[in-house]
Coordinates of C-alpha atoms and ligand atoms in Angstrom, one line a residue:
M1 CA 111.2 123.2 115.3
Q2 CA 114.4 123.2 113.2
P3 CA 116.0 120.1 111.9
A4 CA 119.6 119.6 113.0
S5 CA 122.2 119.7 110.3
T6 CA 123.4 116.3 109.2
D7 CA 126.9 117.5 108.5
H8 CA 127.6 116.4 112.1
L9 CA 127.1 113.1 113.8
S10 CA 124.1 112.9 116.1
R11 CA 124.4 110.6 119.1
I12 CA 121.5 109.2 121.1
T13 CA 122.2 107.1 124.1
I14 CA 119.7 104.4 124.9
E15 CA 119.6 104.2 128.7
L16 CA 119.6 100.6 129.7
G17 CA 122.3 100.5 132.4
D18 CA 125.0 98.1 131.5
R19 CA 123.1 97.1 128.3
G20 CA 122.9 100.8 127.2
Y21 CA 124.4 101.9 123.9
D22 CA 124.7 104.7 121.4
I23 CA 122.8 105.2 118.2
L24 CA 124.9 107.3 115.8
I25 CA 123.2 109.1 113.0
G26 CA 124.7 111.1 110.1
K27 CA 126.2 111.2 106.7
G28 CA 129.5 109.5 105.9
L29 CA 129.6 107.6 109.2
L30 CA 131.3 104.6 107.8
G31 CA 134.3 106.7 107.0
D32 CA 134.3 108.7 110.3
A33 CA 136.8 107.6 112.9
R34 CA 134.3 108.6 115.7
T35 CA 132.0 105.9 114.6
W36 CA 134.4 103.2 115.6
A37 CA 135.8 104.7 118.7
G38 CA 135.3 102.6 121.8
L39 CA 134.1 99.4 120.1
P40 CA 135.8 96.2 121.3
R41 CA 138.9 95.0 119.5
S42 CA 139.0 91.3 118.9
A43 CA 140.7 88.7 116.8
R44 CA 137.7 87.9 114.7
A45 CA 134.6 89.8 113.4
L46 CA 131.9 88.6 111.0
V47 CA 129.9 91.0 108.8
V48 CA 126.5 89.4 108.1
T49 CA 124.7 90.9 105.2
N50 CA 122.6 89.6 102.2
D51 CA 123.3 89.1 98.5
T52 CA 121.7 92.4 97.6
V53 CA 123.3 94.7 100.2
G54 CA 126.7 92.9 100.4
P55 CA 127.9 93.8 96.9
L56 CA 126.8 97.4 97.4
H57 CA 128.2 98.2 100.9
A58 CA 130.2 95.4 102.5
R59 CA 133.6 96.4 101.2
A60 CA 133.3 99.9 102.7
L61 CA 132.4 98.5 106.1
M62 CA 135.0 95.8 106.1
D63 CA 137.7 98.3 105.2
Q64 CA 136.9 100.2 108.4
L65 CA 136.8 97.1 110.5
A66 CA 140.3 96.1 109.6
G67 CA 141.7 98.4 112.2
L68 CA 139.6 96.8 115.0
H69 CA 139.8 93.1 114.3
G70 CA 142.5 90.7 113.3
R71 CA 140.3 88.9 110.8
V72 CA 137.1 90.1 109.3
D73 CA 134.9 87.7 107.3
C74 CA 131.7 88.4 105.4
L75 CA 128.7 86.2 105.1
E76 CA 126.0 87.0 102.5
L77 CA 122.6 85.4 103.3
P78 CA 120.0 85.0 100.6
D79 CA 117.8 88.1 100.4
G80 CA 114.2 88.2 101.6
E81 CA 111.7 87.7 104.4
A82 CA 111.2 84.2 103.1
H83 CA 114.8 83.4 104.3
K84 CA 114.2 84.7 107.9
D85 CA 114.2 81.1 109.1
W86 CA 116.2 78.4 111.0
Q87 CA 118.0 77.2 107.8
T88 CA 119.4 80.6 107.1
L89 CA 120.1 81.4 110.7
N90 CA 122.2 78.2 110.8
L91 CA 124.4 79.6 108.1
I92 CA 125.6 82.2 110.6
F93 CA 126.4 79.5 113.2
D94 CA 128.1 77.4 110.5
R95 CA 130.4 80.3 109.6
L96 CA 131.2 81.3 113.2
L97 CA 132.2 77.7 114.0
A98 CA 134.1 77.2 110.8
T99 CA 136.2 80.3 111.5
V100 CA 136.8 79.2 115.2
S101 CA 135.0 82.3 116.5
D102 CA 135.1 82.8 120.2
R103 CA 133.1 84.8 122.8
K104 CA 134.9 88.0 121.8
T105 CA 134.0 87.7 118.2
V106 CA 131.9 90.7 117.1
L107 CA 129.0 90.4 114.6
Y108 CA 128.1 93.3 112.4
A109 CA 124.6 93.3 110.9
L110 CA 124.7 95.1 107.5
G111 CA 121.3 95.3 106.0
G112 CA 117.6 95.9 106.6
G113 CA 115.4 94.5 109.4
V114 CA 115.6 90.9 108.1
V115 CA 119.4 90.8 108.4
G116 CA 119.4 92.8 111.6
D117 CA 116.8 90.6 113.3
M118 CA 118.6 87.4 112.3
T119 CA 122.1 88.6 113.2
G120 CA 120.9 89.8 116.5
F121 CA 119.3 86.5 117.3
A122 CA 122.5 84.7 116.2
A123 CA 124.5 87.0 118.5
A124 CA 122.1 86.2 121.4
C125 CA 122.6 82.4 120.9
Y126 CA 126.2 81.8 119.8
M127 CA 128.1 80.7 122.9
R128 CA 125.1 82.1 124.9
G129 CA 125.8 85.7 123.7
I130 CA 128.4 87.6 121.8
P131 CA 128.5 91.4 121.0
F132 CA 126.8 92.7 117.9
V133 CA 126.6 96.0 116.1
Q134 CA 123.7 97.2 113.9
V135 CA 124.6 98.9 110.6
P136 CA 121.0 99.4 109.2
T137 CA 120.7 100.1 105.5
T138 CA 116.9 100.6 105.1
L139 CA 115.0 103.5 106.5
L140 CA 112.8 101.1 108.3
A141 CA 115.8 99.6 110.0
Q142 CA 117.3 103.0 110.8
V143 CA 114.2 104.3 112.5
D144 CA 112.9 101.2 114.1
S145 CA 114.2 97.6 113.8
S146 CA 117.9 98.2 114.6
V147 CA 117.0 99.9 117.9
G148 CA 115.7 98.2 121.0
G149 CA 117.0 94.7 120.9
K150 CA 114.1 92.7 119.4
T151 CA 115.6 89.9 117.5
A152 CA 113.8 87.0 115.8
I153 CA 113.2 84.6 113.0
N154 CA 109.9 83.5 111.5
H155 CA 108.1 80.2 112.1
P156 CA 105.8 78.8 109.3
L157 CA 102.9 79.4 111.7
G158 CA 103.8 83.0 112.8
K159 CA 106.1 85.9 112.0
N160 CA 108.9 86.7 114.5
M161 CA 107.7 84.0 116.8
I162 CA 111.1 82.6 117.7
G163 CA 113.5 85.2 119.1
A164 CA 115.1 87.0 122.1
F165 CA 115.5 90.5 123.5
Y166 CA 119.2 91.1 123.0
Q167 CA 120.6 94.6 122.7
P168 CA 123.3 95.6 120.2
I169 CA 126.4 97.4 121.5
R170 CA 126.0 100.2 118.9
V171 CA 123.7 101.3 116.1
I172 CA 125.3 103.1 113.2
C173 CA 122.8 104.9 111.0
D174 CA 124.8 106.1 108.0
L175 CA 122.3 108.1 105.9
D176 CA 124.4 107.6 102.8
L177 CA 123.6 103.9 102.8
L178 CA 120.0 104.9 101.9
R179 CA 121.1 106.2 98.5
T180 CA 120.9 102.8 96.9
L181 CA 117.6 101.8 98.6
P182 CA 114.7 101.2 96.1
A183 CA 111.9 103.9 96.2
R184 CA 109.3 101.3 97.3
E185 CA 111.5 100.3 100.3
L186 CA 112.0 104.0 101.2
S187 CA 108.3 104.5 101.2
A188 CA 107.8 101.4 103.4
G189 CA 110.2 102.9 105.9
L190 CA 108.3 106.2 106.0
A191 CA 105.4 104.3 107.6
E192 CA 107.4 103.7 110.7
V193 CA 108.5 107.3 110.8
I194 CA 104.9 108.5 110.5
K195 CA 103.8 106.3 113.4
Y196 CA 105.9 108.2 115.9
G197 CA 103.8 111.4 115.5
P198 CA 100.4 110.2 116.5
I199 CA 101.7 107.9 119.3
A200 CA 104.1 110.3 120.9
D201 CA 104.8 113.7 119.4
L202 CA 102.3 115.9 117.6
D203 CA 105.0 118.5 117.0
F204 CA 106.9 115.9 115.0
M205 CA 103.7 115.1 113.1
D206 CA 103.4 118.9 112.2
W207 CA 107.1 118.9 111.1
L208 CA 106.7 115.7 109.0
E209 CA 103.4 116.5 107.2
P210 CA 104.9 119.1 104.7
R211 CA 108.2 117.3 104.3
I212 CA 107.3 113.8 103.1
A213 CA 108.1 114.6 99.5
R214 CA 111.6 115.9 100.6
L215 CA 112.2 112.7 102.5
R216 CA 111.2 110.6 99.4
S217 CA 113.7 112.6 97.4
L218 CA 116.5 111.8 100.0
D219 CA 116.9 115.3 101.3
M220 CA 119.7 114.5 103.8
D221 CA 118.9 117.3 106.3
A222 CA 115.2 116.2 106.5
L223 CA 116.2 112.5 106.6
G224 CA 118.7 113.2 109.4
Y225 CA 116.1 114.9 111.5
A226 CA 113.4 112.3 110.8
V227 CA 115.8 109.4 111.7
R228 CA 117.1 111.2 114.8
R229 CA 113.6 112.1 116.2
S230 CA 112.3 108.6 115.5
C231 CA 115.2 107.1 117.3
E232 CA 114.9 109.5 120.2
I233 CA 111.2 108.5 120.7
K234 CA 112.0 104.8 120.3
A235 CA 115.0 105.0 122.7
A236 CA 112.8 106.6 125.4
V237 CA 110.0 104.0 125.0
V238 CA 112.5 101.1 125.1
A239 CA 114.4 102.5 128.1
A240 CA 111.0 102.7 130.0
D241 CA 109.8 99.2 128.9
E242 CA 112.6 97.1 127.3
R243 CA 110.7 93.8 127.3
E244 CA 107.2 95.1 126.4
G245 CA 105.5 94.7 129.7
G246 CA 103.2 97.5 128.7
L247 CA 104.2 100.9 127.1
R248 CA 106.4 99.4 124.3
A249 CA 103.3 98.0 122.7
I250 CA 102.4 101.5 121.5
L251 CA 105.2 101.1 118.9
N252 CA 102.9 98.6 117.2
F253 CA 100.4 101.3 116.2
G254 CA 98.8 100.1 112.9
H255 CA 100.5 96.7 113.3
T256 CA 97.5 94.6 114.3
F257 CA 95.6 95.4 111.1
G258 CA 99.0 95.5 109.2
H259 CA 100.1 92.1 110.3
A260 CA 96.7 90.7 109.2
I261 CA 97.2 92.2 105.8
E262 CA 100.8 90.9 105.5
A263 CA 99.8 87.4 106.5
G264 CA 96.5 87.3 104.7
M265 CA 98.0 88.4 101.4
G266 CA 101.0 86.1 101.7
Y267 CA 104.3 87.5 103.1
G268 CA 106.1 89.7 100.6
T269 CA 103.0 90.7 98.6
W270 CA 102.6 93.7 100.8
L271 CA 105.8 95.0 102.3
H272 CA 105.7 95.4 106.1
G273 CA 105.7 99.2 105.9
E274 CA 102.9 99.2 103.3
A275 CA 100.7 97.1 105.5
V276 CA 101.6 99.2 108.6
G277 CA 100.8 102.4 106.8
C278 CA 97.3 101.1 105.8
G279 CA 97.0 99.6 109.3
M280 CA 97.6 103.1 110.9
V281 CA 94.8 104.6 108.8
M282 CA 92.5 101.8 110.1
A283 CA 93.7 102.2 113.7
T284 CA 93.1 105.9 113.5
E285 CA 89.7 105.4 112.1
L286 CA 89.1 102.9 115.0
S287 CA 90.2 105.6 117.4
R288 CA 87.7 108.0 115.8
R289 CA 84.9 105.5 116.3
L290 CA 85.8 105.6 120.0
D291 CA 85.7 109.4 120.0
L292 CA 89.4 109.7 120.7
V293 CA 90.2 111.7 117.6
N294 CA 88.0 113.5 115.1
A295 CA 87.6 112.9 111.3
A296 CA 90.1 115.7 110.5
F297 CA 92.8 113.8 112.4
V298 CA 92.0 110.6 110.5
G299 CA 92.3 112.7 107.3
R300 CA 95.8 113.9 108.3
V301 CA 97.1 110.4 109.0
R302 CA 95.6 109.1 105.7
A303 CA 97.1 112.1 103.8
M304 CA 100.6 111.4 105.3
V305 CA 100.4 107.7 104.4
S306 CA 99.3 108.5 100.9
A307 CA 102.0 111.2 100.5
A308 CA 104.6 108.5 101.5
G309 CA 103.4 106.5 98.5
L310 CA 101.7 103.9 100.6
P311 CA 98.3 102.3 100.2
T312 CA 95.5 103.6 102.4
V313 CA 92.8 101.1 101.5
A314 CA 93.1 97.5 102.8
P315 CA 92.7 94.5 100.5
H316 CA 89.5 92.5 100.7
M317 CA 89.4 89.6 103.1
P318 CA 86.4 87.8 104.6
A319 CA 85.6 89.2 108.1
S320 CA 86.3 85.8 109.7
Q321 CA 89.8 85.8 108.2
W322 CA 90.6 89.3 109.5
M323 CA 89.5 88.3 113.0
E324 CA 91.4 85.0 113.0
L325 CA 94.6 86.6 111.7
M326 CA 94.4 89.4 114.3
Q327 CA 94.0 86.9 117.1
H328 CA 97.6 85.7 116.3
D329 CA 98.9 89.2 117.1
K330 CA 101.4 89.2 120.0
K331 CA 99.4 91.8 121.8
A332 CA 96.3 89.5 122.0
E333 CA 95.6 88.2 125.5
A334 CA 93.5 85.1 126.1
G335 CA 92.2 85.3 122.5
S336 CA 91.1 88.9 122.9
I337 CA 92.5 91.2 120.3
R338 CA 94.1 94.5 121.6
F339 CA 94.6 97.6 119.5
V340 CA 96.9 100.6 119.8
L341 CA 94.5 103.6 119.8
V342 CA 95.6 107.2 119.6
D343 CA 94.1 110.4 120.9
D344 CA 94.5 114.0 119.7
R345 CA 97.1 114.9 122.3
G346 CA 99.8 112.6 120.9
H347 CA 99.2 109.7 123.3
A348 CA 98.5 106.1 122.6
D349 CA 96.9 103.3 124.6
V350 CA 96.5 99.6 124.1
R351 CA 93.1 98.0 124.7
P352 CA 90.5 95.5 123.4
V353 CA 87.7 96.9 121.2
A354 CA 84.2 95.3 120.6
D355 CA 84.2 93.1 117.5
D356 CA 81.3 94.9 115.9
V357 CA 83.2 98.2 116.0
V358 CA 86.3 96.6 114.6
L359 CA 84.4 94.9 111.8
D360 CA 82.7 98.1 110.9
V361 CA 86.1 99.9 110.5
I362 CA 87.4 97.0 108.4
S363 CA 84.4 97.2 106.1
R364 CA 84.8 101.0 105.7
C365 CA 88.6 100.7 105.0
T366 CA 88.8 97.8 102.6
E367 CA 88.5 97.4 98.9
P368 CA 85.6 95.6 97.2
A369 CA 86.2 91.9 96.7
G370 CA 88.6 90.9 93.8
D371 CA 91.1 93.8 94.1
A372 CA 93.8 92.7 96.5
A373 CA 97.2 93.9 95.2
P374 CA 98.8 96.8 97.2
A375 CA 98.3 100.1 95.5
A376 CA 102.1 100.7 95.5
T377 CA 102.6 97.7 93.1
R378 CA 99.9 98.5 90.6
Ligands
LIG401 P1 114.5 94.0 104.4 O1 115.5 93.7 105.4 O2 113.9 92.8 103.7 O3 115.1 95.0 103.3 C1 114.2 95.4 102.3 C2 114.9 95.1 100.9 O4 115.8 96.2 100.7 C3 115.7 93.8 100.8 O5 115.6 93.3 99.5 C4 117.1 94.3 101.0 O6 118.1 93.5 100.4 C5 117.1 95.7 100.4 N1 118.1 96.6 100.9 C6 118.4 96.9 102.1 N2 119.2 97.9 102.2 C7 119.4 98.3 101.0 C8 120.2 99.4 100.4 N3 120.8 100.3 101.2 N4 120.3 99.4 99.1 C9 119.6 98.6 98.3 N5 118.8 97.6 98.7 C10 118.7 97.5 100.1 O7 113.2 94.8 105.0 P2 113.1 95.9 106.1 O8 111.9 96.7 105.7 O9 114.4 96.7 106.3 O10 112.8 95.1 107.5 C11 111.7 94.3 107.6 C12 111.9 93.3 108.7 O11 112.2 94.0 109.9 C13 110.8 92.4 108.9 O12 111.3 91.0 109.0 C14 110.3 92.8 110.3 O13 109.7 91.8 111.0 C15 111.5 93.4 110.9 N6 111.2 94.4 112.0 C16 111.8 94.2 113.2 C17 111.6 95.2 114.1 C18 112.4 95.1 115.4 O14 112.1 95.8 116.4 N7 113.3 94.2 115.5 C19 110.8 96.3 113.9 C20 110.2 96.4 112.6 C21 110.4 95.5 111.7
LIG402 N1 109.0 97.7 116.4 C1 108.3 97.5 117.6 C2 109.3 97.4 118.8 O1 110.5 97.5 118.7 O2 108.8 97.2 119.9

């Protein structure tokens, strides 16, 4: 399998009828006229970003939007998962109302998954729905969060618990935006790239295994192919099951263990991608315990996660805390925890697993008590 050159723009259409849209992937997309063709013209547009990404990239985006909109404003939210809340969301509504924005106003989400999820939710709510465009600036957002229309804010009692399914009208993955991304964030995004192999495409896993170092060094051809293949897989899953009636849950491979790590350590201690990477190792080990994959397959997943610079050993938490945290997972049904399990044919399935098997996997995959910081931060 040969990666496509990223000199040219790749276009993936997400087939959702009148809610369908294009995902554009390539280098230099902000400055490419094709990126903006067909987007609605309107009197007003608002770029929503944060106080880290805004100073780096907002000017370049706003310069391009001047040709589409009469007035383009920019709102910089405070950076961080801790601000993915009602107060910060309200800043978007404050600005939209203060600038007398109407139903034709277009929102542009310029940032990682936090900005994208909040801007999408604001777009879903303002005047009962206005158009929005995703301009993802992290690898995680380019391969996962900007695609598929999940939007949300956090509640003190649960992550992403308040939100809506609301699709963007375009996703613009400009690979050049990744050049300023910190290495730790790039590694975290690689977890979501790695997940697509075991759940859907073993050829992609074969391609990825020897190329992780190239991706970490921002090889643009490798990145272009990794983003494109990830988006193709996600687009197909979302088109088949937009509102997660069943199949879409496979995209949560590693997330049941991962969310428990994120919450148990305190949000922000482990990045989402770090927790998901470790969670994928645990979910693959769980699949081995159920005879779905062999030990060599677990070793391959562990080696990829490690090569991405992500921890492969979970922090110590009491067994009761693991189980309680995992019961809050959105896949849980009537208090029964459900896991995404993989087999050696590149298929995934979601089902409950007996507690004793889960606890055995946790004990094999965790550090001894007293050593709880993610390996990546040591
Ligand atoms: P993030 O949005 O917090 O971004 C990570 C950090 O990188 C931030 O400090 C940000 O300011 C900085 N940053 C972003 N782009 C940069 C750039 N180009 N240069 C320099 N710094 C940059 O985190 P994330 O990993 O992108 O997203 C995580 C969020 O996404 C979580 O809230 C998670 O719940 C959500 N998510 C949503 C979906 C979905 O389907 N909607 C899927 C996965 C994750
Ligand atoms: N990131 C999981 C999903 O979009 O369903």
